[in-house]
Amino acid sequence: EAQVTQNPRYLITVTGKKLTVTCSQNMNHEYMSWYRQDPGLGLRQIYYSMNVEVTDKGDVPEGYKVSRKEKRNFPLILESPSPNQTSLYFCASSLLPPGQNQQYFGPGTRLTVL
Amino acid sequence: ELKVEQNPLFLSMQEGKNYTIYCNYSTTSDRLYWYRQDPGKSLESLFVLLSNGAVKQEGRLMASLDTKARLSTLHITAAVHDLSATYFCPPYGGSQGNLIFGKGTKLSVKP
């Protein structure tokens, strides 16, 4: 079954404690993205990747890092989380650039930073 | 900068009624997507509209795109409770190939 998986699905942490949210897709997609969703703001892109070792900033990259060492995986790293990063995070993948075809979204990771 | 405005943001309607959600975007884009999100869930792709005048229909939902007016509509026919969800209409952002999401329209269909 074609899918995008994220782990963990729920995470409560404290300010400054480094964390990683994993994202994996099994569709051999070139393009992967991270979004955050906040009430009343829709989804905003954090980072995206066009292929292995190729990443670029989205609209709200501050406080986040990503890596793309393998095609299937695109982890989101918060080196020093802060309460304003409390949000619902989605990973997405697509065969072509996100605007050129359908994106497949993961189930989401709800992060709370205390 | 491409921005998206959906109207209305909240919609409460009765089962069996018809209604239209409007999606305006601020700059030129030649394609637009409609997604559905159930509470606490991920986003599900509904329609991909790839050109001016494109119309897609699936069940009780019909989406259209007017690129000249920078407007897409999602028409709901004879609403049922299962359509209750939040609907997003991101157009293609262009510069880095990303989608630009608005705030979404939260639809609640009541018996």
mmCIF file of C-alpha atoms in Angstrom:
data_model
loop_
_atom_site.group_PDB
_atom_site.id
_atom_site.type_symbol
_atom_site.label_atom_id
_atom_site.label_comp_id
_atom_site.label_asym_id
_atom_site.label_seq_id
_atom_site.Cartn_x
_atom_site.Cartn_y
_atom_site.Cartn_z
ATOM 1 C CA GLU A 1 0.000 0.000 0.000
ATOM 2 C CA ALA A 2 1.317 3.403 -1.019
ATOM 3 C CA GLN A 3 1.780 5.511 2.058
ATOM 4 C CA VAL A 4 3.663 8.176 3.940
ATOM 5 C CA THR A 5 4.412 7.326 7.558
ATOM 6 C CA GLN A 6 5.446 9.625 10.378
ATOM 7 C CA ASN A 7 6.766 8.909 13.842
ATOM 8 C CA PRO A 8 5.956 9.695 16.481
ATOM 9 C CA ARG A 9 2.306 10.592 16.019
ATOM 10 C CA TYR A 10 2.175 12.469 19.314
ATOM 11 C CA LEU A 11 5.017 14.046 21.256
ATOM 12 C CA ILE A 12 5.176 16.193 24.357
ATOM 13 C CA THR A 13 8.592 17.625 25.137
ATOM 14 C CA VAL A 14 10.253 20.496 26.945
ATOM 15 C CA THR A 15 11.955 23.591 25.655
ATOM 16 C CA GLY A 16 15.474 22.992 24.377
ATOM 17 C CA LYS A 17 15.400 19.201 24.181
ATOM 18 C CA LYS A 18 16.407 18.152 20.676
ATOM 19 C CA LEU A 19 13.938 15.978 18.821
ATOM 20 C CA THR A 20 13.511 14.338 15.447
ATOM 21 C CA VAL A 21 10.285 13.511 13.651
ATOM 22 C CA THR A 22 10.759 10.828 11.035
ATOM 23 C CA CYS A 23 9.014 10.622 7.690
ATOM 24 C CA SER A 24 9.170 7.749 5.262
ATOM 25 C CA GLN A 25 7.455 7.069 1.930
ATOM 26 C CA ASN A 26 7.299 3.850 -0.060
ATOM 27 C CA MET A 27 6.390 5.292 -3.463
ATOM 28 C CA ASN A 28 9.892 6.136 -4.693
ATOM 29 C CA HIS A 29 8.892 9.798 -4.832
ATOM 30 C CA GLU A 30 11.491 12.430 -5.635
ATOM 31 C CA TYR A 31 9.850 15.287 -3.787
ATOM 32 C CA MET A 32 9.145 15.488 -0.084
ATOM 33 C CA SER A 33 7.957 18.382 2.064
ATOM 34 C CA TRP A 34 7.269 19.281 5.658
ATOM 35 C CA TYR A 35 4.346 21.465 6.648
ATOM 36 C CA ARG A 36 3.047 22.765 9.915
ATOM 37 C CA GLN A 37 -0.597 23.434 10.566
ATOM 38 C CA ASP A 38 -1.759 25.936 13.131
ATOM 39 C CA PRO A 39 -5.342 26.935 13.946
ATOM 40 C CA GLY A 40 -6.595 29.604 11.581
ATOM 41 C CA LEU A 41 -3.403 29.597 9.498
ATOM 42 C CA GLY A 42 -3.810 26.646 7.185
ATOM 43 C CA LEU A 43 -0.669 24.716 6.247
ATOM 44 C CA ARG A 44 2.682 26.394 5.822
ATOM 45 C CA GLN A 45 5.658 24.753 4.191
ATOM 46 C CA ILE A 46 8.766 24.410 6.371
ATOM 47 C CA TYR A 47 11.270 22.678 4.095
ATOM 48 C CA TYR A 48 11.158 20.630 0.966
ATOM 49 C CA SER A 49 13.494 18.284 -0.863
ATOM 50 C CA MET A 50 13.762 17.619 -4.574
ATOM 51 C CA ASN A 51 15.978 14.564 -4.257
ATOM 52 C CA VAL A 52 18.669 12.975 -2.119
ATOM 53 C CA GLU A 53 20.967 15.606 -0.616
ATOM 54 C CA VAL A 54 18.919 18.430 -2.183
ATOM 55 C CA THR A 55 16.802 20.480 0.203
ATOM 56 C CA ASP A 56 15.521 24.038 0.323
ATOM 57 C CA LYS A 57 13.688 26.331 2.683
ATOM 58 C CA GLY A 58 9.964 26.786 2.557
ATOM 59 C CA ASP A 59 8.002 29.647 4.019
ATOM 60 C CA VAL A 60 8.720 29.073 7.731
ATOM 61 C CA PRO A 61 12.119 27.323 8.096
ATOM 62 C CA GLU A 62 13.369 29.086 11.227
ATOM 63 C CA GLY A 63 14.115 26.675 14.064
ATOM 64 C CA TYR A 64 14.030 23.571 11.876
ATOM 65 C CA LYS A 65 16.524 21.422 10.028
ATOM 66 C CA VAL A 66 16.052 18.574 7.595
ATOM 67 C CA SER A 67 18.171 15.988 5.867
ATOM 68 C CA ARG A 68 17.658 13.714 2.883
ATOM 69 C CA LYS A 69 20.284 11.000 2.940
ATOM 70 C CA GLU A 70 18.000 8.396 1.419
ATOM 71 C CA LYS A 71 15.211 8.857 -1.076
ATOM 72 C CA ARG A 72 12.524 7.359 1.132
ATOM 73 C CA ASN A 73 13.301 9.270 4.347
ATOM 74 C CA PHE A 74 13.030 12.949 5.190
ATOM 75 C CA PRO A 75 13.408 13.597 8.928
ATOM 76 C CA LEU A 76 12.529 16.930 10.533
ATOM 77 C CA ILE A 77 14.909 18.018 13.260
ATOM 78 C CA LEU A 78 14.225 20.548 15.992
ATOM 79 C CA GLU A 79 17.593 21.290 17.586
ATOM 80 C CA SER A 80 16.192 23.423 20.404
ATOM 81 C CA PRO A 81 12.403 23.327 20.409
ATOM 82 C CA SER A 82 10.460 26.282 21.723
ATOM 83 C CA PRO A 83 6.780 26.608 22.674
ATOM 84 C CA ASN A 84 5.991 28.458 19.434
ATOM 85 C CA GLN A 85 6.813 25.244 17.595
ATOM 86 C CA THR A 86 3.849 23.537 19.200
ATOM 87 C CA SER A 87 1.868 22.522 16.142
ATOM 88 C CA LEU A 88 0.568 19.728 13.950
ATOM 89 C CA TYR A 89 3.208 18.625 11.465
ATOM 90 C CA PHE A 90 2.645 16.893 8.144
ATOM 91 C CA CYS A 91 5.099 15.254 5.837
ATOM 92 C CA ALA A 92 4.146 14.923 2.180
ATOM 93 C CA SER A 93 5.634 13.353 -0.917
ATOM 94 C CA SER A 94 5.038 13.514 -4.646
ATOM 95 C CA LEU A 95 6.573 12.172 -7.813
ATOM 96 C CA LEU A 96 6.828 15.616 -9.393
ATOM 97 C CA PRO A 97 7.190 19.053 -7.765
ATOM 98 C CA PRO A 98 4.363 19.588 -5.278
ATOM 99 C CA GLY A 99 2.359 21.886 -7.505
ATOM 100 C CA GLN A 100 2.526 19.677 -10.557
ATOM 101 C CA ASN A 101 0.808 16.619 -9.202
ATOM 102 C CA GLN A 102 -0.967 15.215 -6.238
ATOM 103 C CA GLN A 103 0.858 15.238 -2.930
ATOM 104 C CA TYR A 104 0.437 12.352 -0.534
ATOM 105 C CA PHE A 105 0.279 13.434 3.087
ATOM 106 C CA GLY A 106 1.342 11.501 6.144
ATOM 107 C CA PRO A 107 -0.958 11.060 9.167
ATOM 108 C CA GLY A 108 0.508 14.002 11.054
ATOM 109 C CA THR A 109 2.560 14.468 14.221
ATOM 110 C CA ARG A 110 1.094 16.523 17.020
ATOM 111 C CA LEU A 111 3.938 18.208 18.884
ATOM 112 C CA THR A 112 3.619 20.056 22.170
ATOM 113 C CA VAL A 113 6.611 21.963 23.522
ATOM 114 C CA LEU A 114 6.291 22.979 27.170
ATOM 115 C CA GLU B 1 3.119 36.801 -3.036
ATOM 116 C CA LEU B 2 0.417 34.267 -3.671
ATOM 117 C CA LYS B 3 -2.366 34.284 -1.097
ATOM 118 C CA VAL B 4 -5.515 32.249 -0.863
ATOM 119 C CA GLU B 5 -8.857 33.345 0.543
ATOM 120 C CA GLN B 6 -11.676 30.913 1.069
ATOM 121 C CA ASN B 7 -15.233 31.963 1.631
ATOM 122 C CA PRO B 8 -16.862 31.135 3.898
ATOM 123 C CA LEU B 9 -14.406 29.992 6.565
ATOM 124 C CA PHE B 10 -17.162 28.235 8.469
ATOM 125 C CA LEU B 11 -20.260 26.713 6.949
ATOM 126 C CA SER B 12 -23.059 24.980 8.761
ATOM 127 C CA MET B 13 -25.632 23.476 6.482
ATOM 128 C CA GLN B 14 -28.475 21.025 6.619
ATOM 129 C CA GLU B 15 -28.483 17.676 4.945
ATOM 130 C CA GLY B 16 -30.019 17.763 1.509
ATOM 131 C CA LYS B 17 -29.110 21.386 0.806
ATOM 132 C CA ASN B 18 -26.794 22.755 -1.871
ATOM 133 C CA TYR B 19 -23.986 25.197 -1.311
ATOM 134 C CA THR B 20 -20.818 26.571 -2.905
ATOM 135 C CA ILE B 21 -17.427 27.258 -1.354
ATOM 136 C CA TYR B 22 -15.398 29.966 -3.061
ATOM 137 C CA CYS B 23 -11.631 30.032 -3.336
ATOM 138 C CA ASN B 24 -9.900 33.200 -4.526
ATOM 139 C CA TYR B 25 -6.180 33.506 -5.033
ATOM 140 C CA SER B 26 -4.130 36.617 -5.507
ATOM 141 C CA THR B 27 -1.713 36.012 -8.386
ATOM 142 C CA THR B 28 -1.604 33.966 -11.544
ATOM 143 C CA SER B 29 -1.619 30.223 -11.149
ATOM 144 C CA ASP B 30 -2.552 27.694 -13.768
ATOM 145 C CA ARG B 31 -3.515 24.832 -11.494
ATOM 146 C CA LEU B 32 -5.271 24.270 -8.227
ATOM 147 C CA TYR B 33 -5.997 21.402 -5.860
ATOM 148 C CA TRP B 34 -8.811 20.625 -3.491
ATOM 149 C CA TYR B 35 -8.091 18.672 -0.313
ATOM 150 C CA ARG B 36 -10.298 17.413 2.443
ATOM 151 C CA GLN B 37 -9.221 17.088 6.078
ATOM 152 C CA ASP B 38 -11.265 15.311 8.742
ATOM 153 C CA PRO B 39 -10.724 16.468 12.340
ATOM 154 C CA GLY B 40 -7.378 15.272 13.642
ATOM 155 C CA LYS B 41 -6.641 13.486 10.396
ATOM 156 C CA SER B 42 -4.392 13.955 7.408
ATOM 157 C CA LEU B 43 -5.236 15.592 4.100
ATOM 158 C CA GLU B 44 -6.956 13.670 1.353
ATOM 159 C CA SER B 45 -6.730 14.779 -2.252
ATOM 160 C CA LEU B 46 -10.121 15.421 -3.867
ATOM 161 C CA PHE B 47 -9.505 17.176 -7.170
ATOM 162 C CA VAL B 48 -6.693 18.364 -9.358
ATOM 163 C CA LEU B 49 -7.677 21.225 -11.692
ATOM 164 C CA LEU B 50 -5.003 21.719 -14.310
ATOM 165 C CA SER B 51 -6.340 24.359 -16.668
ATOM 166 C CA ASN B 52 -8.734 27.232 -17.112
ATOM 167 C CA GLY B 53 -12.289 25.985 -17.331
ATOM 168 C CA ALA B 54 -11.474 22.620 -15.779
ATOM 169 C CA VAL B 55 -14.393 20.943 -14.051
ATOM 170 C CA LYS B 56 -14.184 17.778 -11.992
ATOM 171 C CA GLN B 57 -16.984 15.917 -10.247
ATOM 172 C CA GLU B 58 -16.959 13.154 -7.685
ATOM 173 C CA GLY B 59 -20.191 12.143 -6.022
ATOM 174 C CA ARG B 60 -21.847 15.179 -4.464
ATOM 175 C CA LEU B 61 -18.855 17.442 -5.022
ATOM 176 C CA MET B 62 -18.015 19.402 -8.146
ATOM 177 C CA ALA B 63 -14.992 21.658 -8.487
ATOM 178 C CA SER B 64 -14.231 24.221 -11.182
ATOM 179 C CA LEU B 65 -11.397 26.571 -11.996
ATOM 180 C CA ASP B 66 -11.391 29.990 -13.651
ATOM 181 C CA THR B 67 -7.760 31.055 -13.914
ATOM 182 C CA LYS B 68 -8.615 34.435 -15.408
ATOM 183 C CA ALA B 69 -10.794 35.323 -12.437
ATOM 184 C CA ARG B 70 -8.365 33.515 -10.082
ATOM 185 C CA LEU B 71 -11.326 31.676 -8.668
ATOM 186 C CA SER B 72 -12.177 28.091 -7.936
ATOM 187 C CA THR B 73 -15.471 26.821 -6.599
ATOM 188 C CA LEU B 74 -16.479 23.648 -4.812
ATOM 189 C CA HIS B 75 -20.165 22.976 -5.215
ATOM 190 C CA ILE B 76 -21.897 20.649 -2.800
ATOM 191 C CA THR B 77 -25.109 18.997 -3.961
ATOM 192 C CA ALA B 78 -27.587 17.505 -1.508
ATOM 193 C CA ALA B 79 -25.152 17.546 1.384
ATOM 194 C CA VAL B 80 -24.796 14.549 3.687
ATOM 195 C CA HIS B 81 -23.210 14.335 7.129
ATOM 196 C CA ASP B 82 -20.184 12.445 5.761
ATOM 197 C CA LEU B 83 -19.100 15.580 3.930
ATOM 198 C CA SER B 84 -18.403 17.325 7.240
ATOM 199 C CA ALA B 85 -14.702 18.237 7.122
ATOM 200 C CA THR B 86 -12.355 21.118 6.430
ATOM 201 C CA TYR B 87 -11.690 21.823 2.758
ATOM 202 C CA PHE B 88 -8.538 23.445 1.386
ATOM 203 C CA CYS B 89 -7.881 24.782 -2.128
ATOM 204 C CA PRO B 90 -4.145 25.368 -2.592
ATOM 205 C CA PRO B 91 -3.071 26.751 -5.949
ATOM 206 C CA TYR B 92 0.328 25.979 -7.356
ATOM 207 C CA GLY B 93 2.795 28.514 -5.924
ATOM 208 C CA GLY B 94 5.144 28.434 -8.853
ATOM 209 C CA SER B 95 8.498 29.666 -7.601
ATOM 210 C CA GLN B 96 9.572 26.607 -5.689
ATOM 211 C CA GLY B 97 6.824 24.296 -6.769
ATOM 212 C CA ASN B 98 4.962 24.412 -3.527
ATOM 213 C CA LEU B 99 1.281 24.654 -2.762
ATOM 214 C CA ILE B 100 -0.069 27.719 -0.982
ATOM 215 C CA PHE B 101 -2.697 26.853 1.591
ATOM 216 C CA GLY B 102 -5.362 29.184 2.897
ATOM 217 C CA LYS B 103 -7.186 28.842 6.196
ATOM 218 C CA GLY B 104 -9.626 26.304 4.851
ATOM 219 C CA THR B 105 -13.411 26.099 5.013
ATOM 220 C CA LYS B 106 -14.825 24.114 7.894
ATOM 221 C CA LEU B 107 -18.030 22.470 6.751
ATOM 222 C CA SER B 108 -20.516 21.008 9.171
ATOM 223 C CA VAL B 109 -23.523 19.174 7.773
ATOM 224 C CA LYS B 110 -26.323 18.663 10.259
ATOM 225 C CA PRO B 111 -29.305 16.306 9.995
#
